[in-house]
mmCIF file of C-alpha atoms in Angstrom:
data_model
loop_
_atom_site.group_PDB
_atom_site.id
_atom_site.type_symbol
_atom_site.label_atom_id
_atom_site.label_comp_id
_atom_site.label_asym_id
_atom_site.label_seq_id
_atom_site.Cartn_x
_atom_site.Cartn_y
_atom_site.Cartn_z
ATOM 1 C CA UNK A 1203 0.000 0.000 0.000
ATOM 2 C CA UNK A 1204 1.149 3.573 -0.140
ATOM 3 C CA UNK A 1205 -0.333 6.818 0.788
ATOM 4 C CA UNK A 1206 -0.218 9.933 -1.337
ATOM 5 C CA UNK A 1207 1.562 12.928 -1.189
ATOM 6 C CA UNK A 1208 -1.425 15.374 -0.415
ATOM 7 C CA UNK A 1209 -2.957 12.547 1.906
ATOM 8 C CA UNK A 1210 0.430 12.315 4.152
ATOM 9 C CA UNK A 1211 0.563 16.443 4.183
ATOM 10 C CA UNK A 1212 -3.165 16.234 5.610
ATOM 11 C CA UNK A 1213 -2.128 13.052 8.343
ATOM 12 C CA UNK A 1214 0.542 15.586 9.265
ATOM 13 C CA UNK A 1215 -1.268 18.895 9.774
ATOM 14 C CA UNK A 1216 -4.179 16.852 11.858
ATOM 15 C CA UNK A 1217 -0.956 15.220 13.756
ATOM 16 C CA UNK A 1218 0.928 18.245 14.320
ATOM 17 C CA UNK A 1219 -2.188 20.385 15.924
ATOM 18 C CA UNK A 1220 -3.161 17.239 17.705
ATOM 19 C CA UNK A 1221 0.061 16.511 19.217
ATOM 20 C CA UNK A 1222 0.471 20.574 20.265
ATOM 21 C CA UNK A 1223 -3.054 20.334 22.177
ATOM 22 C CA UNK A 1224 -1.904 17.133 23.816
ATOM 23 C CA UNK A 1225 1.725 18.764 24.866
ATOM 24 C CA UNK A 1226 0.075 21.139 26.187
ATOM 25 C CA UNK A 1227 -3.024 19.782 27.801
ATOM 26 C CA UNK A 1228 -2.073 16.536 28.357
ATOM 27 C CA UNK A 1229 -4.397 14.490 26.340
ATOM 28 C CA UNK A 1230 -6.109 15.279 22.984
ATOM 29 C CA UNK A 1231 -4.024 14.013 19.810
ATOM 30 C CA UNK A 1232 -5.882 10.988 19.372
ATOM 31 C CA UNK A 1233 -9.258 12.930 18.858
ATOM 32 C CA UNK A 1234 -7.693 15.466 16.267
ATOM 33 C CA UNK A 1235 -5.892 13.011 13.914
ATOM 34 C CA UNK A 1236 -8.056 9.801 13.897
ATOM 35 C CA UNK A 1237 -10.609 10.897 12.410
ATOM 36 C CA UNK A 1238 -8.148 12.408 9.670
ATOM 37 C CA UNK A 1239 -6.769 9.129 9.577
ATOM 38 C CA UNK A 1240 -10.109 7.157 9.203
ATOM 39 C CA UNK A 1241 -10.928 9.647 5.973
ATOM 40 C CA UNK A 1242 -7.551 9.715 3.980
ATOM 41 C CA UNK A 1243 -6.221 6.531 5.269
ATOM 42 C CA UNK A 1244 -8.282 3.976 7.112
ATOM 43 C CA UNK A 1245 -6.423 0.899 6.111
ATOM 44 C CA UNK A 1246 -3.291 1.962 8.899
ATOM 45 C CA UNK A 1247 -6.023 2.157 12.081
ATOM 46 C CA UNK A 1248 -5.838 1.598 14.678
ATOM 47 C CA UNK A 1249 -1.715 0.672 14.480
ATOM 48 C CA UNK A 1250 -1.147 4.153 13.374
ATOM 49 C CA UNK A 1251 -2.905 6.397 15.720
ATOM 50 C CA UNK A 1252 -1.076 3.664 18.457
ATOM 51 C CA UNK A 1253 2.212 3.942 17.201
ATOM 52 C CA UNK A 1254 1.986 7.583 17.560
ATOM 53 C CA UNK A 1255 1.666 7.240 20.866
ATOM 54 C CA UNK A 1256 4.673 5.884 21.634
ATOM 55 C CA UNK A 1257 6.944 9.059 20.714
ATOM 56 C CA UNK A 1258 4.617 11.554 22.404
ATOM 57 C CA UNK A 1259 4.276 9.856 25.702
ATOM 58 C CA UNK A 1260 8.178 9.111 25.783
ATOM 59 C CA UNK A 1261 8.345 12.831 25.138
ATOM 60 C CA UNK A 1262 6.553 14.304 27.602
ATOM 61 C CA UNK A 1263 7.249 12.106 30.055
ATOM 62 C CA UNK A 1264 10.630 12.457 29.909
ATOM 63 C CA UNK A 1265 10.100 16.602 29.887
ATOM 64 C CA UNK A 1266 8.347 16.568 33.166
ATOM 65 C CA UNK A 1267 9.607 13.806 34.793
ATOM 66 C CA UNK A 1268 10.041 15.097 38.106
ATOM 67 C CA UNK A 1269 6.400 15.717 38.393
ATOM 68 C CA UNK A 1270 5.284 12.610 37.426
ATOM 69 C CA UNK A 1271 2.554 11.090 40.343
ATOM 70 C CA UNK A 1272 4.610 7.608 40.172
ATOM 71 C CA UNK A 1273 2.519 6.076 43.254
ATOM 72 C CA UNK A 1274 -0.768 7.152 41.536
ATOM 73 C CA UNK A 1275 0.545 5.787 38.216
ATOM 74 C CA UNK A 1276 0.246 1.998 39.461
ATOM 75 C CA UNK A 1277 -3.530 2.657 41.004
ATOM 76 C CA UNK A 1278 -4.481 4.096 37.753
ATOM 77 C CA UNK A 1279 -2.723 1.711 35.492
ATOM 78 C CA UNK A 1280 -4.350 -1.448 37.795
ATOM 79 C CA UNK A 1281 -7.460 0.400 37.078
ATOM 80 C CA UNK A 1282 -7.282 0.439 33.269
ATOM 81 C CA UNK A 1283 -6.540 -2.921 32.483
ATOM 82 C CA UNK A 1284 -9.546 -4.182 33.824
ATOM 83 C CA UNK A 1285 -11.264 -1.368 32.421
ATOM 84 C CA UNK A 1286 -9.554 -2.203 28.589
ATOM 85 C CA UNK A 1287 -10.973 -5.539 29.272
ATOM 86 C CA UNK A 1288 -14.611 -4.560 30.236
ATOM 87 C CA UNK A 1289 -14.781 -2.399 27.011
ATOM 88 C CA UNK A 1290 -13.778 -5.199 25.178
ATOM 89 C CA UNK A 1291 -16.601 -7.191 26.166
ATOM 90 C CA UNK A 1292 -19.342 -4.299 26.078
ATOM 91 C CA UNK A 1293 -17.458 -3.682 22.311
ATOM 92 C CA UNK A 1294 -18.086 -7.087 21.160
ATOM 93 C CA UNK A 1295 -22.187 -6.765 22.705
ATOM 94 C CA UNK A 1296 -22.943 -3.436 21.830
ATOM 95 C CA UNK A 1297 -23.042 -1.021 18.476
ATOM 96 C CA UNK A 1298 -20.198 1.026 17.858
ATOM 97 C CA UNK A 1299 -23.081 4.004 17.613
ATOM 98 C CA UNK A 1300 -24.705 3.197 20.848
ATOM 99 C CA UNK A 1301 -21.397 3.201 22.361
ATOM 100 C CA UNK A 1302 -20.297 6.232 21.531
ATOM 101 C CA UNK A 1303 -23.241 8.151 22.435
ATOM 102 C CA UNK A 1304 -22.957 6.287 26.247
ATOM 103 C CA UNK A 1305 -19.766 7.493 26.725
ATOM 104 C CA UNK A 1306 -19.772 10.636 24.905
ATOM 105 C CA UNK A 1307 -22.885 11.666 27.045
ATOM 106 C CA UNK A 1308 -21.060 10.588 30.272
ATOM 107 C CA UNK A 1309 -17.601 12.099 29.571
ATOM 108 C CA UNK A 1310 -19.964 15.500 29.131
ATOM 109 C CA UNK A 1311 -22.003 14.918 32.303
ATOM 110 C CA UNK A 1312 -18.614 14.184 34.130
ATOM 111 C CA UNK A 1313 -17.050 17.820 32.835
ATOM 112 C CA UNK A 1314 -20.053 19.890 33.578
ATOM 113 C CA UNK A 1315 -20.637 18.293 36.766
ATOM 114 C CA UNK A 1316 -16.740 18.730 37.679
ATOM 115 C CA UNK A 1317 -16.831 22.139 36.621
ATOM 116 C CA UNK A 1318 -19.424 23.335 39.785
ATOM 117 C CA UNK A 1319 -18.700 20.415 41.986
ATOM 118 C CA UNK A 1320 -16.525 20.373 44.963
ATOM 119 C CA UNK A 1321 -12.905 18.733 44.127
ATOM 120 C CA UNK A 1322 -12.727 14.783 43.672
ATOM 121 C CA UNK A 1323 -9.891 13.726 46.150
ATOM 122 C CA UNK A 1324 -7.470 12.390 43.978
ATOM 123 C CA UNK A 1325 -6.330 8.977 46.145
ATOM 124 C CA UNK A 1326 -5.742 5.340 45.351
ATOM 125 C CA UNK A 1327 -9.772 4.645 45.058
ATOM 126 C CA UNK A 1328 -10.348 7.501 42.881
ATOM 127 C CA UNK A 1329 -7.489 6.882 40.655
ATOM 128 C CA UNK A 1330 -8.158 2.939 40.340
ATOM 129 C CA UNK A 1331 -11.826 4.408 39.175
ATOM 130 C CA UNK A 1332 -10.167 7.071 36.991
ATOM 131 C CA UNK A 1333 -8.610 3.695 35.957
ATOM 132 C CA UNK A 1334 -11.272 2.476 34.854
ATOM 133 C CA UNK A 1335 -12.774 4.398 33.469
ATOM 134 C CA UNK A 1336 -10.542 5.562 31.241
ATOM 135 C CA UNK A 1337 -10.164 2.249 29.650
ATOM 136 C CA UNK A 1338 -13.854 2.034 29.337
ATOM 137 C CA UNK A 1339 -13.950 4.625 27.598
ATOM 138 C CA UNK A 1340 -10.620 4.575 25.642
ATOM 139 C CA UNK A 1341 -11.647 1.067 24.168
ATOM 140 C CA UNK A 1342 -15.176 1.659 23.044
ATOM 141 C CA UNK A 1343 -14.737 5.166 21.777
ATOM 142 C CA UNK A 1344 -11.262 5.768 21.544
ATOM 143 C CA UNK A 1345 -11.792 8.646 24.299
ATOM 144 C CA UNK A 1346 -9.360 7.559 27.261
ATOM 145 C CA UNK A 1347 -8.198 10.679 28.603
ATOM 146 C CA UNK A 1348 -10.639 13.045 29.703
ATOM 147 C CA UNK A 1349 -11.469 11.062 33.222
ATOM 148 C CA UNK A 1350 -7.675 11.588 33.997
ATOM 149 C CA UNK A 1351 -7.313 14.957 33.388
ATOM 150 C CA UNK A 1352 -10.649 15.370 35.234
ATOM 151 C CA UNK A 1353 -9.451 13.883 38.129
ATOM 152 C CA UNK A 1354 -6.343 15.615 37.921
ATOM 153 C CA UNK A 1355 -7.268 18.816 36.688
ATOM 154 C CA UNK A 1356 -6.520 20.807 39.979
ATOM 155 C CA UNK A 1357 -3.094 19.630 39.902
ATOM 156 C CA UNK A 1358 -0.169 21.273 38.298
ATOM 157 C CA UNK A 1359 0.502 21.287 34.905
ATOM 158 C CA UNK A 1360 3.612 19.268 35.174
ATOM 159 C CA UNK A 1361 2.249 16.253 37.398
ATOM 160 C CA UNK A 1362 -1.072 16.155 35.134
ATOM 161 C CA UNK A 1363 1.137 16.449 31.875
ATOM 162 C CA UNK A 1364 3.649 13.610 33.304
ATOM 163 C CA UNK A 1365 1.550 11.166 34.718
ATOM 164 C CA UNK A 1366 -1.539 10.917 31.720
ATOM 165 C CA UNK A 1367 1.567 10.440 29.291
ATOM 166 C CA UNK A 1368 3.209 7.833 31.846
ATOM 167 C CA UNK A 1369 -0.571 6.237 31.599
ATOM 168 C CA UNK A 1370 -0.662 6.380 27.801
ATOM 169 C CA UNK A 1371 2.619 4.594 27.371
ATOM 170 C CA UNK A 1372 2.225 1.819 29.343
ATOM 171 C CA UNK A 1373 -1.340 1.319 27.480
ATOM 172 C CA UNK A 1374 0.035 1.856 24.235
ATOM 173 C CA UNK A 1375 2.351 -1.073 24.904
ATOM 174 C CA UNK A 1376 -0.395 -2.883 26.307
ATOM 175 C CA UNK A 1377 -2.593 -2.275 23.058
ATOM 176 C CA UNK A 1378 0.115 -2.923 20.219
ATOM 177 C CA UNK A 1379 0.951 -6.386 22.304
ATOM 178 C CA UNK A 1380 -2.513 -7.333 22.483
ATOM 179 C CA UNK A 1381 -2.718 -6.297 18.292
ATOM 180 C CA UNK A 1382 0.662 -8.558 17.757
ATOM 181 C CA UNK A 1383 -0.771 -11.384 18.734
ATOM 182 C CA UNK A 1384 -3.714 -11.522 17.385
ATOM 183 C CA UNK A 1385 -1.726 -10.644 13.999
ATOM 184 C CA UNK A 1386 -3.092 -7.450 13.437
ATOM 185 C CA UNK A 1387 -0.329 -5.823 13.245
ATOM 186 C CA UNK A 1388 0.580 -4.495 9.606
ATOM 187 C CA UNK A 1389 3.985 -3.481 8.420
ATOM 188 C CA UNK A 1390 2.689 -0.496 6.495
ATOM 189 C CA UNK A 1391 0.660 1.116 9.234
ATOM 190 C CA UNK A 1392 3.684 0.685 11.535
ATOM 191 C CA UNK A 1393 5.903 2.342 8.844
ATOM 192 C CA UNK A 1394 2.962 5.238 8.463
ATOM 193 C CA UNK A 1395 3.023 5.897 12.444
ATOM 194 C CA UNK A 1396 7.233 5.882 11.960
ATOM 195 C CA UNK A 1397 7.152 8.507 9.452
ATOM 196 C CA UNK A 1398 4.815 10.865 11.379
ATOM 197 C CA UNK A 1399 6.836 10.542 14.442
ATOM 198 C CA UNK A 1400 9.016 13.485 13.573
ATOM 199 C CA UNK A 1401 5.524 15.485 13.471
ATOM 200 C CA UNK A 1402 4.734 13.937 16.749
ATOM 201 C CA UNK A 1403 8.010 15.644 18.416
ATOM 202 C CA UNK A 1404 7.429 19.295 16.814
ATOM 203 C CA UNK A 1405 3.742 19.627 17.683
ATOM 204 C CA UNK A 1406 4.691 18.411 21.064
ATOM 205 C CA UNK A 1407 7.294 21.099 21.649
ATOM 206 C CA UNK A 1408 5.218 23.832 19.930
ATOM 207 C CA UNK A 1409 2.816 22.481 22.769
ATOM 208 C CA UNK A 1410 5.067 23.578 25.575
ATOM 209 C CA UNK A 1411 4.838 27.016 24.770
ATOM 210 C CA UNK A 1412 1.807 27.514 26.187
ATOM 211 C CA UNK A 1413 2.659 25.373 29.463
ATOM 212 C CA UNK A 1414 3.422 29.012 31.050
ATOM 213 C CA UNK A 1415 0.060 30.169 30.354
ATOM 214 C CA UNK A 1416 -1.807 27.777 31.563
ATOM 215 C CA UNK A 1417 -0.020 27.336 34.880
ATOM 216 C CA UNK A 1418 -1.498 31.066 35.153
ATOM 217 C CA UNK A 1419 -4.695 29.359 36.041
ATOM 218 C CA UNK A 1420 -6.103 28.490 32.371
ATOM 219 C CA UNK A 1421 -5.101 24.269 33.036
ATOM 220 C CA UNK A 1422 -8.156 23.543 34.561
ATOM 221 C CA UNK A 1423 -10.472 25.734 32.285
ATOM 222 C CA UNK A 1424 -8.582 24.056 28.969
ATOM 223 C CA UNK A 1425 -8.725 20.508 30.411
ATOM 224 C CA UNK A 1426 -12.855 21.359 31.136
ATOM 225 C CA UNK A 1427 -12.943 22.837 27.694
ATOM 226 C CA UNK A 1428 -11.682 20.187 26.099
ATOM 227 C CA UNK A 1429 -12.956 17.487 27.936
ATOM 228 C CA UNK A 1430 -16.806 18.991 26.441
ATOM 229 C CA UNK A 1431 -15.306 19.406 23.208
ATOM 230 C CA UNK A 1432 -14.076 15.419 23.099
ATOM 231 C CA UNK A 1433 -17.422 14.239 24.257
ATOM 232 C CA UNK A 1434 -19.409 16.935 21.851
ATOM 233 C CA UNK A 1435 -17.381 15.741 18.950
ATOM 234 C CA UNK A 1436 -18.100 11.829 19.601
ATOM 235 C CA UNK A 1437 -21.337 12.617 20.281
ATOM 236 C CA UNK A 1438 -22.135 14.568 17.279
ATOM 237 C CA UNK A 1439 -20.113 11.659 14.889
ATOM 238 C CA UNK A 1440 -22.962 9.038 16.555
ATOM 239 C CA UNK A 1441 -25.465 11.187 15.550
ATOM 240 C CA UNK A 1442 -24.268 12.233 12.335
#
């Protein structure tokens, strides 16, 4: 297979400005350039958008290390596997349509209601459910980070930053294992996610410029903003 010229310049413009929201937010790449993907080049997902993830949480991870919330990592990575494997099983009962209006609709009820609700206490119980959750959600509509950031999103840039891309890695392993065995991984979608990687490390820089502004107390309104704008956008491809 090979892609075109024009169709690679459009993967990486959707992969550039997805990777900059998700340097600086935290999450958000996925929802920016799969779609892209699924209209100029559908034969590479999901191994593409996965690979992807590998450079970006390395990245970022290694950027903000020092922040990085490494006892909360294990409650909310022991949270997600079960919660990968629950959406596997819901995946395999329900429609991909009726899916993605359940979670869509929840991921917006969770923002609004976080947005005049008292904080969530972020602790091992909350982050095993954030856990969850987020692999839920991840695996039956590809939208895996908004209950992180939600839980996180009175935290500091850096620890929020750190620890969703510390989550991200270690479930982008998890994913491109599980798609080895089963054989679905292709050559050419692996070579795709290679060549965009580049992208993948200049959006995520170009992210970090705005890290400064948002640690002026615009993190938590961007992570509430974009949290609605994930869900709206699922929402509105179930509908439409």
């Amino acid at each position: 297979m090979e892609i075109a010229v024009g169709a690679f310049v459009v993967l990486a413009l959707a992969v550039l400005v997805g990777a900059a929201i998700q340097g600086a937010i935290g999450f958000g790449m996925n929802l920016v350039s799969v779609p892209v993907f699924a209209l100029v080049a559908p034969e590479v997902l999901p191994v593409a958008a996965i690979v992807l993830g590998v450079p970006i949480s390395i990245t970022m991870v290694r950027h903000e290390h020092a922040a990085l919330d490494r006892s909360g990592l294990g409650w909310l990575i022991g949270g997600r596997v079960p919660g990968s494997v629950i959406g596997a099983l819901v995946v395999a009962a329900a429609s991909t349509r009726s899916l993605q209006i359940v979670v869509a609709t929840f991921i917006l009820a969770i923002a609004v209601v976080s947005a005049v609700a008292p904080a969530i206490p972020v602790r091992p119980a909350t982050q095993a459910a954030a856990g969850v959750v987020s692999g839920i959600t991840s695996t039956t509509a590809g939208i895996g980070g908004p209950p992180v950031a939600l839980l996180y999103q009175r935290h500091p840039g850096p620890t929020m930053r750190s620890t969703m891309a510390a989550t991200f890695f270690i479930g982008t392993i998890l994913s491109l294992g599980v798609l080895g065995l089963t054989g679905s991984v292709e050559l050419h979608a692996v070579v795709v996610g290679a060549a965009l990687a580049p992208v993948v490390l200049v959006g995520t820089i170009l992210g970090r410029r705005l890290h400064d502004l948002l640690e002026k107390g615009w993190m938590r309104p961007a992570v509430l903003t974009f949290s609605i704008v994930s869900a709206l956008w699922v929402l509105a491809d179930a509908l439409l």
